[in-house]
Structure formats: C-alpha cells, structure tokens
XYZ file of C-alpha atoms in Angstrom:
294
model
C 0.000 0.000 0.000
C 1.271 3.459 -0.867
C 2.210 5.717 2.091
C -0.481 8.252 1.147
C -3.134 5.563 1.007
C -1.918 4.088 4.335
C -2.100 7.532 5.954
C -5.632 8.130 4.631
C -6.765 4.700 5.882
C -5.389 5.313 9.372
C -6.995 8.764 9.417
C -10.352 7.318 8.432
C -10.090 4.603 11.076
C -9.353 7.149 13.809
C -12.316 9.255 12.625
C -14.621 6.232 12.648
C -13.630 5.262 16.210
C -14.063 8.872 17.368
C -17.487 9.086 15.714
C -18.657 5.873 17.350
C -17.432 7.048 20.757
C -19.115 10.410 20.295
C -22.324 8.736 19.198
C -22.292 6.440 22.218
C -21.629 9.329 24.547
C -24.373 11.436 22.972
C -26.807 8.535 23.276
C -26.022 8.099 26.953
C -26.477 11.800 27.586
C -29.827 11.697 25.800
C -30.985 8.829 27.960
C -30.020 10.350 31.292
C -32.509 13.253 31.240
C -35.299 10.880 30.153
C -34.505 8.517 33.011
C -34.226 11.388 35.461
C -37.580 12.890 34.396
C -39.519 9.638 34.278
C -41.760 9.197 37.323
C -44.214 6.424 38.036
C -47.773 7.623 37.509
C -50.583 6.998 39.942
C -53.750 5.749 38.226
C -56.839 6.926 40.105
C -59.952 5.064 38.964
C -63.368 6.638 39.575
C -66.587 4.624 39.588
C -69.816 6.395 40.542
C -72.150 3.504 39.812
C -75.740 4.001 38.726
C -76.313 6.960 41.045
C -74.641 9.297 38.543
C -75.181 9.980 34.839
C -71.853 11.674 34.121
C -69.841 10.533 31.112
C -66.103 9.896 31.336
C -65.107 13.445 30.393
C -67.409 15.002 32.992
C -66.129 12.640 35.676
C -62.483 13.383 34.902
C -63.065 17.157 34.948
C -65.079 17.043 38.170
C -62.428 15.078 40.051
C -59.403 17.036 38.773
C -59.052 19.050 41.963
C -59.106 15.891 44.064
C -56.431 14.359 41.852
C -54.247 17.420 42.448
C -54.590 16.903 46.213
C -53.369 13.327 45.723
C -50.506 14.555 43.511
C -49.408 17.148 46.037
C -49.589 14.668 48.908
C -47.772 11.791 47.234
C -45.550 13.961 45.016
C -46.372 11.789 42.038
C -48.324 12.575 38.846
C -51.905 11.303 38.896
C -54.018 10.216 35.935
C -57.791 9.825 36.382
C -59.530 6.889 34.728
C -63.341 6.872 34.657
C -64.610 3.268 34.812
C -68.309 2.495 34.800
C -68.431 -1.180 33.824
C -68.347 -3.361 36.918
C -66.750 -6.417 35.304
C -64.001 -4.381 33.623
C -63.256 -2.714 36.944
C -63.002 -6.010 38.815
C -60.685 -7.441 36.160
C -58.412 -4.400 36.412
C -58.398 -4.553 40.223
C -57.453 -8.215 40.125
C -54.344 -7.165 38.155
C -53.834 -4.269 40.595
C -53.921 -1.997 37.546
C -55.117 1.002 39.583
C -53.105 2.371 42.490
C -56.259 4.062 43.817
C -59.982 3.508 43.389
C -62.741 5.871 44.497
C -66.060 4.066 44.077
C -69.639 4.600 45.168
C -70.668 0.918 44.914
C -68.642 -0.407 47.823
C -69.072 -4.128 47.073
C -66.394 -3.777 44.366
C -63.767 -2.140 46.612
C -64.789 -4.577 49.355
C -63.924 -7.479 47.071
C -60.631 -5.797 46.141
C -59.818 -5.518 49.864
C -60.725 -9.146 50.551
C -59.252 -10.778 47.442
C -56.769 -8.497 45.657
C -54.583 -6.982 48.380
C -56.100 -3.481 48.483
C -56.537 -1.510 51.706
C -59.082 1.174 52.618
C -57.835 4.751 52.816
C -60.981 6.758 53.654
C -64.713 6.793 53.104
C -67.294 9.578 52.865
C -68.515 10.773 56.285
C -72.201 10.324 55.462
C -73.055 6.616 54.957
C -75.373 5.332 52.256
C -78.363 2.990 52.413
C -80.498 1.033 50.008
C -84.094 2.293 50.111
C -87.279 0.480 49.144
C -89.525 3.310 47.945
C -93.223 3.509 47.047
C -95.643 6.228 45.994
C -97.513 8.195 48.629
C -100.802 6.411 47.859
C -99.288 2.903 47.836
C -100.890 0.313 50.146
C -97.451 -1.247 50.836
C -96.281 -0.674 54.415
C -93.141 -2.812 54.827
C -90.699 -4.990 52.941
C -92.868 -8.026 53.745
C -95.566 -6.509 51.502
C -93.248 -6.538 48.477
C -93.883 -10.219 47.742
C -95.868 -10.614 44.519
C -95.455 -6.953 43.541
C -93.606 -5.431 40.581
C -90.148 -4.214 41.562
C -87.635 -2.028 39.734
C -83.984 -2.002 40.803
C -80.639 -0.741 39.481
C -78.645 -3.031 37.188
C -78.744 -6.719 37.958
C -75.720 -7.714 40.099
C -74.986 -4.077 40.968
C -74.405 -3.221 44.619
C -77.947 -1.916 45.270
C -79.418 -4.936 43.488
C -77.324 -7.237 45.691
C -78.393 -5.380 48.841
C -82.053 -5.594 47.809
C -81.574 -9.314 47.206
C -80.053 -9.755 50.681
C -82.784 -7.711 52.370
C -85.511 -9.746 50.673
C -83.641 -12.964 51.550
C -83.576 -11.918 55.211
C -87.363 -11.501 54.965
C -87.794 -14.908 53.318
C -88.544 -13.509 49.898
C -86.565 -14.839 46.912
C -85.886 -12.071 44.424
C -85.585 -14.694 41.667
C -89.244 -15.530 42.174
C -90.473 -11.927 41.988
C -91.371 -9.652 39.073
C -88.154 -7.614 38.923
C -87.061 -5.172 36.224
C -83.580 -3.605 36.236
C -82.659 -0.112 35.030
C -79.197 1.428 34.978
C -80.174 5.015 35.735
C -81.679 5.688 39.164
C -83.245 8.914 37.883
C -85.160 6.768 35.383
C -86.204 4.489 38.243
C -87.619 7.503 40.093
C -89.486 8.688 36.990
C -90.949 5.202 36.465
C -92.183 5.146 40.040
C -93.676 8.625 39.838
C -95.643 7.535 36.791
C -96.915 4.319 38.359
C -95.090 1.763 36.199
C -93.991 -0.302 39.232
C -95.260 -1.009 42.741
C -91.903 -0.583 44.492
C -88.365 0.522 43.642
C -84.944 0.156 45.212
C -82.533 3.119 45.063
C -79.390 4.374 46.749
C -80.030 6.950 49.458
C -77.265 9.166 48.023
C -78.773 9.263 44.523
C -80.892 12.259 43.526
C -84.005 10.087 43.720
C -83.042 8.713 47.127
C -82.303 12.167 48.564
C -85.549 13.765 47.396
C -88.138 10.971 47.380
C -89.611 11.649 50.817
C -89.242 15.426 50.419
C -91.394 15.174 47.305
C -94.140 13.209 49.089
C -93.075 9.605 48.472
C -92.556 7.003 51.170
C -89.711 4.690 52.189
C -90.928 1.298 53.445
C -87.515 -0.268 54.188
C -83.907 0.845 54.662
C -80.750 -1.246 54.683
C -78.152 -0.910 57.385
C -75.766 1.995 56.882
C -72.941 1.222 54.459
C -69.640 2.877 53.575
C -70.193 5.556 50.968
C -67.677 6.383 48.216
C -64.670 4.591 49.752
C -61.152 5.229 48.484
C -58.906 2.164 48.445
C -55.201 1.753 47.642
C -53.254 -1.083 46.029
C -50.081 -2.576 47.526
C -48.229 -0.257 45.129
C -48.581 2.418 47.812
C -46.667 1.969 51.042
C -48.265 2.162 54.478
C -46.566 5.533 54.969
C -48.014 6.872 51.704
C -51.489 5.631 52.592
C -51.299 7.247 56.033
C -50.145 10.535 54.520
C -52.919 10.509 51.926
C -55.531 9.607 54.560
C -54.505 12.557 56.728
C -54.664 14.961 53.777
C -58.131 13.809 52.712
C -59.608 13.775 56.224
C -58.391 17.373 56.649
C -60.128 18.645 53.494
C -63.352 19.736 55.200
C -61.405 21.876 57.681
C -60.824 24.599 55.067
C -63.189 26.580 52.846
C -61.309 25.547 49.695
C -61.478 21.933 50.752
C -65.213 22.147 51.447
C -65.798 23.732 48.027
C -63.853 20.946 46.339
C -65.791 18.268 48.224
C -69.108 19.888 47.313
C -68.106 19.827 43.655
C -67.816 16.041 43.759
C -70.937 15.588 45.886
C -69.256 14.704 49.184
C -69.276 16.293 52.644
C -65.938 15.013 53.923
C -63.811 11.931 54.470
C -63.253 9.757 57.531
C -61.019 6.820 58.380
C -62.428 3.311 58.000
C -61.302 -0.266 58.541
C -61.057 -3.386 56.355
C -63.416 -5.264 58.677
C -66.329 -3.008 57.734
C -66.014 -4.158 54.124
C -65.449 -7.800 54.996
C -68.573 -7.857 57.193
C -70.565 -6.184 54.417
C -69.494 -8.816 51.860
C -70.308 -11.632 54.270
C -73.836 -10.299 54.743
C -74.351 -9.828 51.009
C -73.381 -13.425 50.308
C -71.503 -14.692 47.279
C -72.656 -13.308 43.966
C -74.130 -16.062 41.806
C -74.348 -14.843 38.222
C -76.972 -16.678 36.191
C -75.683 -18.343 33.024
C -76.953 -16.776 29.844
C-alpha cells in the first residue's frame, strides 16, 4: 500500500472510532434526562355507579381538583380513569392496575380488599343505604308486603341490586321468584315510580331520587343498614406511609373553605377513616354473587 493511502486509511479509522465514541456518549447523555424525568404515575380510577349519569369526560373534569390533592400529597403525577363497567373494573383490580380507586358501589372495593390486596384509605362521612320506595298512595307498608309486587332495581348484580336481594332474603322472599325489572339510571327508576309503572323501587339513598323521594311526598318502606359511601382504596403499590399521609390529607379537606368547596363539587361532605373489617362484614352479609348463566 502506498504511504499516502496508508495515511488516509489510518486517518479514516481514527475518525470512525471517534465518531462511534461520540455517538455512544451522545446517546447516553440523551438517555439520562429521560430517566431522570420519568416518574411512576398513579392511576386513580373513579366509579360512581348508577347513582350518577356523568360521562367519562365530565367525571375526569369534576375530580381534577381531588387528583391534584393526591398529587401534592404523594408527590407523584396522577391520571384519572373513569370506569363504569363493573366487570371491567373487577378485572383491572385483580391485576392491581389502579393504584387508587374511588367508588360509590362499595361491594367492588370490598372485594378488592378481601381478594386483591387493596386496603381502605378513607370513606365519605355520610353513609349510604339502600331504600325500598313507594308512591304516597301505595298500600305497601313494609318490605314483607313486596312479595308478589312489581319491583324495579338498578342493574342486575350491581351493589344496590345485591343489597335488595339480601334484604328480601332476610325476609324470606326470593328475588328470583319476583317480578323484577332492572334499570341502569336511578333517575329513570324515580321517573318510572312517579308515573306508576312499578309497585316498588330500590334506590341508593345518596342518589338524587333517594335524597328527594320523601321530600317530594313519596314514602320509604324499608332501609338497609348503613354502608360505607364512596370509599377510596389503595393497592399494595402504595406503602403504608403513603397511605397514612394521603388519609390525613383527605380527612383534613373539610377543615378549610377551599377543601369544602372541592368536596361539594364532587358531591361529598368530607372523608373519615375506616377499617377493612367493615367491608369484609358487608361482603359476608351480602353473600356470594351467583351470576346466572346466559
């Protein structure tokens, strides 16, 4: 090889090695900021059950302020996920896909506490109840009078449906043998009752229909025991220290005017501490859910 060609080859080789080293160094530098800025996100699932008509966008917007409280407390970014389908929610909880769940139907979080490793953080101060409601002029006086009558409930296998089933069972009435119609929207249930389409209905006391039925002249012939209302539960992803810190922050919300305004926006009065046993006892009373084969 000629000296000039040998020199050019060596020069090219040195350039190639330098370029590779520079490229590797640049790549490493590019990765460091990405790794430094990447933070685990907290997924906060919201499920309001059949007591609310809000679509996903409305739910996410309404709970934004609450999510910011969680972010500030845990110092982690929070993403809200609105989940209305019960089965999809249970499947996700089984995988521990959500770090946090705020749900009105408490049989779902109760199952997550019993079976999937979740723990309760807080629950709404005011408990909820299942109400058996009738029109003012109805001859029905108690739950024992429901036998043989037409009944409308929220969705089959929903929490209020399950509570109604348990209450009838305790009064020796088999829901499977009664004339029962299910509706998703509790406002529609109230309208159906007002217009005389059914003899009796079952609603959640915290729904618009449940809150106003007696005020508007209707009657309540049976009430369930008080139940946790809108519990917040946490997956094992959050440490005991994080859960305790979040619990303290949420319980303190109703001690400030800003906190009260935020709570009012999401239809709550305040949070209180609760225990796993409350949910376990509730599930035991409900009994195992037996879904009929289609």
